[in-house]
Short mmCIF file of C-alpha atoms in Angstrom, two decimals:
data_model
loop_
_atom_site.label_atom_id
_atom_site.label_comp_id
_atom_site.label_asym_id
_atom_site.label_seq_id
_atom_site.Cartn_x
_atom_site.Cartn_y
_atom_site.Cartn_z
CA UNK A 30 29.88 -10.93 -20.45
CA UNK A 31 27.88 -12.50 -23.34
CA UNK A 32 24.64 -11.01 -24.55
CA UNK A 33 22.57 -13.97 -23.08
CA UNK A 34 23.95 -13.42 -19.60
CA UNK A 35 23.37 -9.80 -19.93
CA UNK A 36 19.58 -10.36 -20.58
CA UNK A 37 19.33 -12.77 -17.61
CA UNK A 38 17.50 -10.84 -14.78
CA UNK A 39 19.52 -10.56 -11.39
CA UNK A 40 17.78 -12.44 -8.62
CA UNK A 41 16.65 -9.83 -6.02
CA UNK A 42 15.11 -11.98 -3.33
CA UNK A 43 11.72 -13.57 -2.61
CA UNK A 44 8.24 -12.44 -3.71
CA UNK A 45 5.58 -13.52 -1.35
CA UNK A 46 2.37 -14.39 -3.30
CA UNK A 47 -0.43 -13.60 -1.00
CA UNK A 48 -4.15 -14.87 -1.64
CA UNK A 49 -7.03 -16.54 -0.21
CA UNK A 50 -6.63 -20.38 0.17
CA UNK A 51 -9.45 -21.14 2.64
CA UNK A 52 -13.06 -22.30 1.41
CA UNK A 53 -12.23 -21.41 -2.09
CA UNK A 54 -15.28 -21.74 -4.73
CA UNK A 55 -12.90 -22.74 -7.49
CA UNK A 56 -9.71 -23.71 -5.90
CA UNK A 57 -7.90 -25.14 -9.05
CA UNK A 58 -8.41 -21.98 -11.04
CA UNK A 59 -7.60 -19.65 -8.22
CA UNK A 60 -4.29 -21.54 -7.36
CA UNK A 61 -3.45 -21.56 -11.08
CA UNK A 62 -3.83 -17.71 -11.10
CA UNK A 63 -1.35 -17.61 -8.25
CA UNK A 64 1.07 -19.63 -10.24
CA UNK A 65 0.67 -16.80 -13.09
CA UNK A 66 1.55 -14.27 -10.26
CA UNK A 67 4.71 -16.23 -9.35
CA UNK A 68 5.81 -16.68 -12.96
CA UNK A 69 5.53 -12.93 -13.35
CA UNK A 70 7.49 -12.30 -10.41
CA UNK A 71 10.17 -14.93 -11.47
CA UNK A 72 10.54 -13.20 -14.92
CA UNK A 73 11.33 -10.01 -12.85
CA UNK A 74 14.25 -12.02 -11.16
CA UNK A 75 12.48 -12.89 -7.95
CA UNK A 76 12.09 -16.31 -6.26
CA UNK A 77 8.46 -16.69 -5.76
CA UNK A 78 7.06 -18.19 -2.64
CA UNK A 79 3.54 -19.68 -3.05
CA UNK A 80 1.82 -20.66 0.26
CA UNK A 81 -0.45 -23.22 -1.57
CA UNK A 82 2.48 -25.35 -2.35
CA UNK A 83 3.56 -25.55 1.27
CA UNK A 84 0.79 -24.62 3.87
CA UNK A 85 -2.47 -25.08 1.98
CA UNK A 86 -5.31 -26.32 4.10
CA UNK A 87 -6.00 -28.95 1.55
CA UNK A 88 -2.62 -29.99 0.44
CA UNK A 89 -1.16 -29.86 3.93
CA UNK A 90 -4.18 -30.63 6.30
CA UNK A 91 -1.94 -32.10 9.05
CA UNK A 92 -0.08 -28.96 9.58
CA UNK A 93 -1.33 -27.34 12.77
CA UNK A 94 -2.46 -23.76 12.68
CA UNK A 95 0.80 -22.42 14.65
CA UNK A 96 2.98 -24.08 12.40
CA UNK A 97 1.20 -22.50 9.31
CA UNK A 98 1.48 -18.98 11.01
CA UNK A 99 5.20 -19.50 11.77
CA UNK A 100 6.09 -20.68 8.14
CA UNK A 101 4.25 -18.06 6.31
CA UNK A 102 5.18 -15.42 8.77
CA UNK A 103 8.96 -16.29 8.09
CA UNK A 104 8.59 -15.97 4.49
CA UNK A 105 6.63 -12.79 4.64
CA UNK A 106 9.12 -10.99 6.92
CA UNK A 107 12.09 -11.88 4.76
CA UNK A 108 10.56 -11.32 1.44
CA UNK A 109 11.58 -8.19 -0.75
CA UNK A 110 8.09 -7.73 -1.79
CA UNK A 111 4.47 -8.98 -1.13
CA UNK A 112 2.08 -9.43 -4.09
CA UNK A 113 -1.51 -9.45 -2.54
CA UNK A 114 -4.21 -10.79 -4.59
CA UNK A 115 -7.31 -8.81 -3.33
CA UNK A 116 -10.01 -10.27 -5.61
CA UNK A 117 -11.26 -12.61 -2.87
CA UNK A 118 -11.79 -11.35 0.58
CA UNK A 119 -9.42 -12.97 2.99
CA UNK A 120 -8.45 -12.69 6.72
CA UNK A 121 -5.03 -14.32 5.77
CA UNK A 122 -4.17 -11.73 3.13
CA UNK A 123 -5.01 -8.95 5.49
CA UNK A 124 -2.71 -10.52 8.25
CA UNK A 125 0.24 -11.01 5.72
CA UNK A 126 -0.20 -7.48 4.62
CA UNK A 127 -0.03 -6.15 8.18
CA UNK A 128 3.03 -8.48 8.73
CA UNK A 129 4.64 -6.96 5.63
CA UNK A 130 4.01 -3.49 6.99
CA UNK A 131 5.50 -4.37 10.36
CA UNK A 132 8.80 -5.46 8.71
CA UNK A 133 9.12 -2.67 6.08
CA UNK A 134 8.22 -5.06 3.20
CA UNK A 135 6.49 -3.31 0.22
CA UNK A 136 3.11 -4.59 -0.94
CA UNK A 137 1.89 -4.56 -4.39
CA UNK A 138 -1.99 -5.13 -4.63
CA UNK A 139 -3.38 -7.03 -7.60
CA UNK A 140 -7.00 -7.07 -8.39
CA UNK A 141 -9.39 -7.31 -11.48
CA UNK A 142 -10.36 -3.74 -12.78
CA UNK A 143 -13.89 -4.11 -11.89
CA UNK A 144 -13.61 -5.27 -8.05
CA UNK A 145 -13.56 -3.12 -5.19
CA UNK A 146 -10.61 -3.02 -2.83
CA UNK A 147 -11.17 -3.00 1.09
CA UNK A 148 -10.47 0.56 2.06
CA UNK A 149 -8.57 -0.90 5.20
CA UNK A 150 -6.26 -2.82 2.80
CA UNK A 151 -5.80 0.03 0.43
CA UNK A 152 -5.07 2.39 3.33
CA UNK A 153 -2.11 0.34 4.73
CA UNK A 154 1.08 2.17 4.59
CA UNK A 155 2.90 -0.78 3.17
CA UNK A 156 1.09 -0.63 -0.14
CA UNK A 157 3.25 1.12 -2.77
CA UNK A 158 1.43 -0.05 -5.89
CA UNK A 159 -2.01 -1.23 -7.05
CA UNK A 160 -2.23 -3.18 -10.20
CA UNK A 161 -5.76 -3.29 -11.73
CA UNK A 162 -5.95 -5.49 -14.67
CA UNK A 163 -8.60 -6.66 -17.42
CA UNK A 164 -6.74 -9.60 -18.89
CA UNK A 165 -3.70 -11.57 -18.44
CA UNK A 166 -1.48 -9.60 -20.88
CA UNK A 167 -2.38 -6.28 -19.10
CA UNK A 168 -1.52 -8.12 -15.74
CA UNK A 169 1.85 -9.20 -17.05
CA UNK A 170 2.60 -5.63 -18.25
CA UNK A 171 1.46 -3.72 -15.27
CA UNK A 172 2.70 -6.18 -12.48
CA UNK A 173 6.10 -6.49 -14.28
CA UNK A 174 6.38 -2.80 -14.40
CA UNK A 175 5.41 -2.42 -10.55
CA UNK A 176 7.92 -4.90 -9.59
CA UNK A 177 10.59 -3.19 -11.63
CA UNK A 178 9.83 -0.10 -9.77
CA UNK A 179 9.93 -1.75 -6.33
CA UNK A 180 13.14 -3.55 -7.30
CA UNK A 181 14.98 -0.43 -8.53
CA UNK A 182 14.23 1.37 -5.22
CA UNK A 183 15.15 -1.59 -2.88
CA UNK A 184 18.43 -2.16 -4.55
CA UNK A 185 19.35 1.42 -3.60
CA UNK A 186 18.44 0.74 -0.11
CA UNK A 187 15.61 3.13 0.15
CA UNK A 188 11.80 2.49 1.01
CA UNK A 189 9.65 2.40 -1.91
CA UNK A 190 7.57 5.77 -2.42
CA UNK A 191 3.94 5.25 -2.49
CA UNK A 192 2.76 5.60 -6.13
CA UNK A 193 0.63 8.86 -6.82
CA UNK A 194 -2.34 6.88 -8.00
CA UNK A 195 -2.49 4.91 -4.76
CA UNK A 196 -2.49 8.00 -2.83
CA UNK A 197 -5.31 9.26 -5.07
CA UNK A 198 -7.31 6.09 -4.65
CA UNK A 199 -6.89 6.22 -0.78
CA UNK A 200 -8.11 9.81 -0.72
CA UNK A 201 -11.14 9.10 -2.68
CA UNK A 202 -12.00 6.00 -0.67
CA UNK A 203 -11.50 7.97 2.56
CA UNK A 204 -12.79 11.41 1.64
CA UNK A 205 -16.15 11.11 3.40
CA UNK A 206 -14.78 9.92 6.56
CA UNK A 207 -12.12 12.57 6.40
CA UNK A 208 -14.78 15.15 6.25
CA UNK A 209 -16.27 13.97 9.56
CA UNK A 210 -12.87 14.32 11.47
CA UNK A 211 -13.58 16.28 14.72
CA UNK A 212 -12.09 19.69 14.90
CA UNK A 213 -9.88 18.70 17.64
CA UNK A 214 -8.51 15.68 15.85
CA UNK A 215 -7.73 17.88 12.67
CA UNK A 216 -5.97 20.52 15.00
CA UNK A 217 -3.73 17.71 16.45
CA UNK A 218 -2.97 16.17 13.15
CA UNK A 219 -1.61 19.52 11.93
CA UNK A 220 0.30 20.09 15.17
CA UNK A 221 -1.16 23.36 15.80
CA UNK A 222 0.31 23.22 19.34
CA UNK A 223 3.73 23.50 17.78
CA UNK A 224 2.94 27.01 16.43
CA UNK A 225 1.64 30.16 18.03
CA UNK A 226 0.79 33.84 17.04
CA UNK A 227 -0.97 34.58 13.76
CA UNK A 228 -0.24 31.17 12.15
CA UNK A 229 -1.96 29.19 14.83
CA UNK A 230 -4.97 31.57 15.00
CA UNK A 231 -5.40 31.45 11.22
CA UNK A 232 -5.19 27.71 11.18
CA UNK A 233 -7.74 27.26 14.02
CA UNK A 234 -10.16 29.51 12.14
CA UNK A 235 -9.51 27.50 9.01
CA UNK A 236 -10.23 24.38 10.78
CA UNK A 237 -13.62 25.75 12.34
CA UNK A 238 -14.65 27.16 9.08
CA UNK A 239 -13.57 24.52 6.83
CA UNK A 240 -12.09 27.09 4.43
CA UNK A 241 -8.38 25.95 4.26
CA UNK A 242 -7.05 26.05 0.52
CA UNK A 243 -10.69 26.73 -0.44
CA UNK A 244 -11.52 22.90 -0.28
CA UNK A 245 -11.92 22.27 3.36
CA UNK A 246 -9.21 21.18 5.71
CA UNK A 247 -10.83 17.94 6.54
CA UNK A 248 -10.30 16.90 2.88
CA UNK A 249 -6.74 17.89 2.92
CA UNK A 250 -5.95 16.02 6.15
CA UNK A 251 -7.80 13.00 4.79
CA UNK A 252 -5.47 12.88 1.83
CA UNK A 253 -2.37 13.44 3.66
CA UNK A 254 -3.10 11.33 6.65
CA UNK A 255 -3.34 8.27 4.36
CA UNK A 256 0.33 8.52 3.74
CA UNK A 257 0.80 6.79 6.98
CA UNK A 258 4.47 7.24 8.11
CA UNK A 259 4.72 10.52 6.01
CA UNK A 260 2.08 12.17 8.21
CA UNK A 261 4.69 14.37 10.16
CA UNK A 262 6.23 15.50 6.85
CA UNK A 263 2.58 16.28 5.42
CA UNK A 264 1.85 18.38 8.50
CA UNK A 265 4.90 20.52 7.88
CA UNK A 266 4.01 20.91 4.37
CA UNK A 267 0.55 22.22 5.34
CA UNK A 268 1.98 24.50 7.93
CA UNK A 269 4.24 26.06 5.24
CA UNK A 270 1.42 26.32 2.70
CA UNK A 271 -0.51 28.11 5.49
CA UNK A 272 2.11 30.69 6.16
CA UNK A 273 2.44 31.41 2.63
CA UNK A 274 -1.25 32.02 2.17
CA UNK A 275 -1.45 34.42 5.24
CA UNK A 276 1.37 36.29 3.75
CA UNK A 277 -0.01 36.53 0.15
CA UNK A 278 -3.72 36.98 0.86
CA UNK A 279 -3.34 38.98 4.21
CA UNK A 280 -5.61 36.61 5.98
CA UNK A 281 -8.58 34.19 5.02
#
């Protein structure tokens, strides 16, 4: 194999470029940005699917809404990654991210560094990376690295792991809500009903007093509940930590 071929990226599948298309204030500039995202994806060895080339409300006004849904849904569900631009609020982007979640497609969120991200979008379990950028060079580097990370995992047949910084962002965004979780809900999340004796009593007491791990159980549950499908594993981890603390500190 010659050197040129060795440097050619191997096509891994399709990258769906998700972004707002309806009622854009500056449609040409926004669509040009989507083209940049597609270029970065193609540099990573992916085929980019750009909805504005196929189902754009301006470019393809004669397509009926159901056809638009079926066309774009087919591309989302068959993609190996969905790149979602979150800089412009969009119902369509939210629907596409949820479709990705339903079909096990990892999502990489892209947004300007100074723009907030919807907590509902950020909390979606499909989101594995969040790329915040200040300029195009930074975007190319960060998105390229995120796609490489997703690609290396999907080639091995495993589900991409949610990046630690994504978990932290979800935790911060949802902390206040987590603190307001009802005691009964917290107890259910930790599966207290599956244990008994001293451990169950200690957990219930910690829930009521908010003293678990010295930070408040609701905060902890808020952090791990945001891992979505990993919640049962997180609950088991919390229970193990609880038992250790009981043994080492002889109660709370």
